Amino acid sequence: MDVKIDKRGMAMNAIASNADTISRELNWFAQVLNTRFKLYFEKECEFESIYDVPVPGLNDNDSTYARVIKHYQFGTEERLLVMLALAPYVYPSLLDIFFVKNTTYNRGYTEFGGLRGDHHSGFLPTGETAAFVLSGNDLTRRFLVLKLFSPDHPLIKFNILRLDAPRSNEPKLSGALTISDEYQSYFTTGQQYKPDYSTKFPAKLLTTKLEWDDLVLEDYVMEEVMEIQSWIDHSDTIMNKWELGKTIKPGYRTLFYGPPGTGKTLTASLLGKTMELDVYRVDLSQVVSKYIGETEKNMANIFDQAENKNWILFFDEADALFGKRTATNDSKDRHANQEVAYLLQRVEDFPGLVILATNMKSNIDEAFARRFQSMIHFPVPGPEQRLAIWKNSFSKHVKLDESIDFEEIANEYPLSGGAIINVLRYCSISALNRGGNTIIKEDIINGISKEYVKEGKTL
């Protein structure tokens, strides 16, 4: 019997499961808030502490939210912080209780913290809000709250919550408390978050419909590519089970170099597809800035979001960002060299796979080159590889004129795989313009001629 997997049904089940669990967590959180306010304003309350409010059980709960809480062994404080940060997205009116005014000063209470958004009319929590909820007037507990925002705490380390840096000279807890887009997606839809291209995340998700059989490379090149796949397969064993993480830096860094159209981008895409990892191509035109400090800031946005997500970061035309350092003649040179040093450190510390691609290996700074685990040359395909590309490229839905001899064409015209695909596009249009699906030799020669013109050559 064939069993069909209803992905839409599975997604709906995940949403329903999360909604049910989050609903109970929010009801508990609302009771905690009510208790905190009663205790703070010395009103009659059935509990002596917010920690006396019964906490919902999660032992038999298999929602995405429950699995995350149990995986990190989060306690009451962490769960309350997650609800505080999540509330503006799923139940914003729950935090309206913080809008109560201090009648003595005709303003909000300082100890509640909070921000107002540009468009969101509700209450947006800060670290101060978290400290109030968890500690009230208890100074010892307030100091313990600070530990929840330390870089090593799982809430921060694994990018579940973020406490924004406050403005200069303002208290640390005055920064906005937010939940990451990644975990907001996990806790609501149960699905992995895939960021959209934006100025804050100038990278695009790379996908391909092709398979390894569609990629034509020299055997020795493919062997080197497979070494990367082997690292991804066995990195956990090497770093953790064999405990080599003490001496080997995490992650893998590789350089793809060679002329355009030789398969560098497709190889990166296929590595991600095979290993079920998202591949993001960084748009360097949006990263590099003439303003001091902006390039580092833009790169930090990318690496911070990619941290602990097991993504593959692909930097095409990487010499624009990772090029050779210049002699230090003025402040601009010093800053440019500082940028390269910063990028070197971020790449080296990234725990996933980083692929740098360039047309010219000599353009890459030697400081980067020394830190690559592999440097793979993608040459223009030889006659044998070109023949395979020509034969594999044309669809079974087109007819090829008998005069076409791919072996002759492959031997006579040294083109890259990308150029051959451009010829294929031209031939297809020409055939359709004639009202049929037959491709003639003249179409191919004209297409090759156009590619030669691009490269400044003639037939």
PDB file of N, CA and C in Angstrom, residues 220-253:
ATOM      1  N   TYR A 220      39.359  14.716 -10.871  1.00  0.00           N
ATOM      2  CA  TYR A 220      40.133  15.161  -9.708  1.00  0.00           C
ATOM      3  C   TYR A 220      39.428  16.326  -8.990  1.00  0.00           C
ATOM      4  N   VAL A 221      38.699  17.152  -9.750  1.00  0.00           N
ATOM      5  CA  VAL A 221      37.944  18.248  -9.140  1.00  0.00           C
ATOM      6  C   VAL A 221      36.793  17.684  -8.308  1.00  0.00           C
ATOM      7  N   MET A 222      36.090  16.705  -8.866  1.00  0.00           N
ATOM      8  CA  MET A 222      34.971  16.096  -8.149  1.00  0.00           C
ATOM      9  C   MET A 222      35.448  15.412  -6.874  1.00  0.00           C
ATOM     10  N   GLU A 223      36.616  14.797  -6.929  1.00  0.00           N
ATOM     11  CA  GLU A 223      37.158  14.153  -5.720  1.00  0.00           C
ATOM     12  C   GLU A 223      37.379  15.171  -4.606  1.00  0.00           C
ATOM     13  N   GLU A 224      37.891  16.342  -4.980  1.00  0.00           N
ATOM     14  CA  GLU A 224      38.120  17.385  -3.976  1.00  0.00           C
ATOM     15  C   GLU A 224      36.801  17.907  -3.419  1.00  0.00           C
ATOM     16  N   VAL A 225      35.795  18.010  -4.269  1.00  0.00           N
ATOM     17  CA  VAL A 225      34.477  18.458  -3.810  1.00  0.00           C
ATOM     18  C   VAL A 225      33.888  17.440  -2.837  1.00  0.00           C
ATOM     19  N   MET A 226      34.075  16.160  -3.137  1.00  0.00           N
ATOM     20  CA  MET A 226      33.536  15.113  -2.270  1.00  0.00           C
ATOM     21  C   MET A 226      34.205  15.098  -0.898  1.00  0.00           C
ATOM     22  N   GLU A 227      35.433  15.629  -0.821  1.00  0.00           N
ATOM     23  CA  GLU A 227      36.090  15.734   0.475  1.00  0.00           C
ATOM     24  C   GLU A 227      35.325  16.697   1.386  1.00  0.00           C
ATOM     25  N   ILE A 228      34.769  17.745   0.789  1.00  0.00           N
ATOM     26  CA  ILE A 228      33.956  18.693   1.569  1.00  0.00           C
ATOM     27  C   ILE A 228      32.720  17.986   2.096  1.00  0.00           C
ATOM     28  N   GLN A 229      32.080  17.218   1.227  1.00  0.00           N
ATOM     29  CA  GLN A 229      30.884  16.480   1.650  1.00  0.00           C
ATOM     30  C   GLN A 229      31.225  15.499   2.774  1.00  0.00           C
ATOM     31  N   SER A 230      32.389  14.876   2.688  1.00  0.00           N
ATOM     32  CA  SER A 230      32.810  13.943   3.733  1.00  0.00           C
ATOM     33  C   SER A 230      32.998  14.659   5.066  1.00  0.00           C
ATOM     34  N   TRP A 231      33.548  15.876   5.009  1.00  0.00           N
ATOM     35  CA  TRP A 231      33.705  16.645   6.248  1.00  0.00           C
ATOM     36  C   TRP A 231      32.341  16.922   6.889  1.00  0.00           C
ATOM     37  N   ILE A 232      31.390  17.345   6.070  1.00  0.00           N
ATOM     38  CA  ILE A 232      30.050  17.625   6.598  1.00  0.00           C
ATOM     39  C   ILE A 232      29.458  16.361   7.212  1.00  0.00           C
ATOM     40  N   ASP A 233      29.669  15.232   6.549  1.00  0.00           N
ATOM     41  CA  ASP A 233      29.147  13.949   7.047  1.00  0.00           C
ATOM     42  C   ASP A 233      29.750  13.567   8.399  1.00  0.00           C
ATOM     43  N   HIS A 234      31.053  13.797   8.552  1.00  0.00           N
ATOM     44  CA  HIS A 234      31.771  13.245   9.702  1.00  0.00           C
ATOM     45  C   HIS A 234      32.266  14.286  10.697  1.00  0.00           C
ATOM     46  N   SER A 235      31.900  15.544  10.514  1.00  0.00           N
ATOM     47  CA  SER A 235      32.438  16.592  11.389  1.00  0.00           C
ATOM     48  C   SER A 235      32.056  16.382  12.847  1.00  0.00           C
ATOM     49  N   ASP A 236      30.844  15.903  13.099  1.00  0.00           N
ATOM     50  CA  ASP A 236      30.426  15.691  14.487  1.00  0.00           C
ATOM     51  C   ASP A 236      31.298  14.625  15.155  1.00  0.00           C
ATOM     52  N   THR A 237      31.573  13.544  14.419  1.00  0.00           N
ATOM     53  CA  THR A 237      32.431  12.482  14.965  1.00  0.00           C
ATOM     54  C   THR A 237      33.833  13.015  15.250  1.00  0.00           C
ATOM     55  N   ILE A 238      34.388  13.749  14.286  1.00  0.00           N
ATOM     56  CA  ILE A 238      35.752  14.257  14.429  1.00  0.00           C
ATOM     57  C   ILE A 238      35.866  15.255  15.577  1.00  0.00           C
ATOM     58  N   MET A 239      34.912  16.207  15.626  1.00  0.00           N
ATOM     59  CA  MET A 239      35.018  17.291  16.590  1.00  0.00           C
ATOM     60  C   MET A 239      34.579  16.882  17.994  1.00  0.00           C
ATOM     61  N   ASN A 240      33.533  16.037  18.084  1.00  0.00           N
ATOM     62  CA  ASN A 240      32.961  15.731  19.390  1.00  0.00           C
ATOM     63  C   ASN A 240      33.316  14.333  19.898  1.00  0.00           C
ATOM     64  N   LYS A 241      32.975  13.301  19.125  1.00  0.00           N
ATOM     65  CA  LYS A 241      33.226  11.941  19.608  1.00  0.00           C
ATOM     66  C   LYS A 241      34.719  11.655  19.719  1.00  0.00           C
ATOM     67  N   TRP A 242      35.500  12.150  18.762  1.00  0.00           N
ATOM     68  CA  TRP A 242      36.950  11.967  18.829  1.00  0.00           C
ATOM     69  C   TRP A 242      37.623  13.094  19.619  1.00  0.00           C
ATOM     70  N   GLU A 243      36.830  14.075  20.042  1.00  0.00           N
ATOM     71  CA  GLU A 243      37.293  15.182  20.883  1.00  0.00           C
ATOM     72  C   GLU A 243      38.445  15.970  20.257  1.00  0.00           C
ATOM     73  N   LEU A 244      38.422  16.076  18.931  1.00  0.00           N
ATOM     74  CA  LEU A 244      39.458  16.853  18.257  1.00  0.00           C
ATOM     75  C   LEU A 244      39.113  18.338  18.195  1.00  0.00           C
ATOM     76  N   GLY A 245      37.918  18.667  18.729  1.00  0.00           N
ATOM     77  CA  GLY A 245      37.532  20.071  18.790  1.00  0.00           C
ATOM     78  C   GLY A 245      38.469  20.890  19.652  1.00  0.00           C
ATOM     79  N   LYS A 246      39.295  20.200  20.475  1.00  0.00           N
ATOM     80  CA  LYS A 246      40.266  20.911  21.309  1.00  0.00           C
ATOM     81  C   LYS A 246      41.391  21.511  20.470  1.00  0.00           C
ATOM     82  N   THR A 247      41.678  20.883  19.348  1.00  0.00           N
ATOM     83  CA  THR A 247      42.820  21.332  18.540  1.00  0.00           C
ATOM     84  C   THR A 247      42.427  21.809  17.145  1.00  0.00           C
ATOM     85  N   ILE A 248      41.258  21.379  16.664  1.00  0.00           N
ATOM     86  CA  ILE A 248      40.820  21.757  15.319  1.00  0.00           C
ATOM     87  C   ILE A 248      39.727  22.810  15.428  1.00  0.00           C
ATOM     88  N   LYS A 249      39.855  23.882  14.675  1.00  0.00           N
ATOM     89  CA  LYS A 249      38.823  24.908  14.673  1.00  0.00           C
ATOM     90  C   LYS A 249      37.543  24.358  14.042  1.00  0.00           C
ATOM     91  N   PRO A 250      36.384  24.793  14.525  1.00  0.00           N
ATOM     92  CA  PRO A 250      35.126  24.310  13.944  1.00  0.00           C
ATOM     93  C   PRO A 250      34.946  24.833  12.522  1.00  0.00           C
ATOM     94  N   GLY A 251      34.085  24.165  11.778  1.00  0.00           N
ATOM     95  CA  GLY A 251      33.761  24.643  10.447  1.00  0.00           C
ATOM     96  C   GLY A 251      34.743  24.201   9.382  1.00  0.00           C
ATOM     97  N   TYR A 252      34.437  24.596   8.159  1.00  0.00           N
ATOM     98  CA  TYR A 252      35.268  24.230   7.005  1.00  0.00           C
ATOM     99  C   TYR A 252      35.285  25.416   6.062  1.00  0.00           C
ATOM    100  N   ARG A 253      36.464  25.778   5.574  1.00  0.00           N
ATOM    101  CA  ARG A 253      36.624  26.922   4.693  1.00  0.00           C
ATOM    102  C   ARG A 253      37.297  26.467   3.400  1.00  0.00           C
TER     103      ARG A 253
END
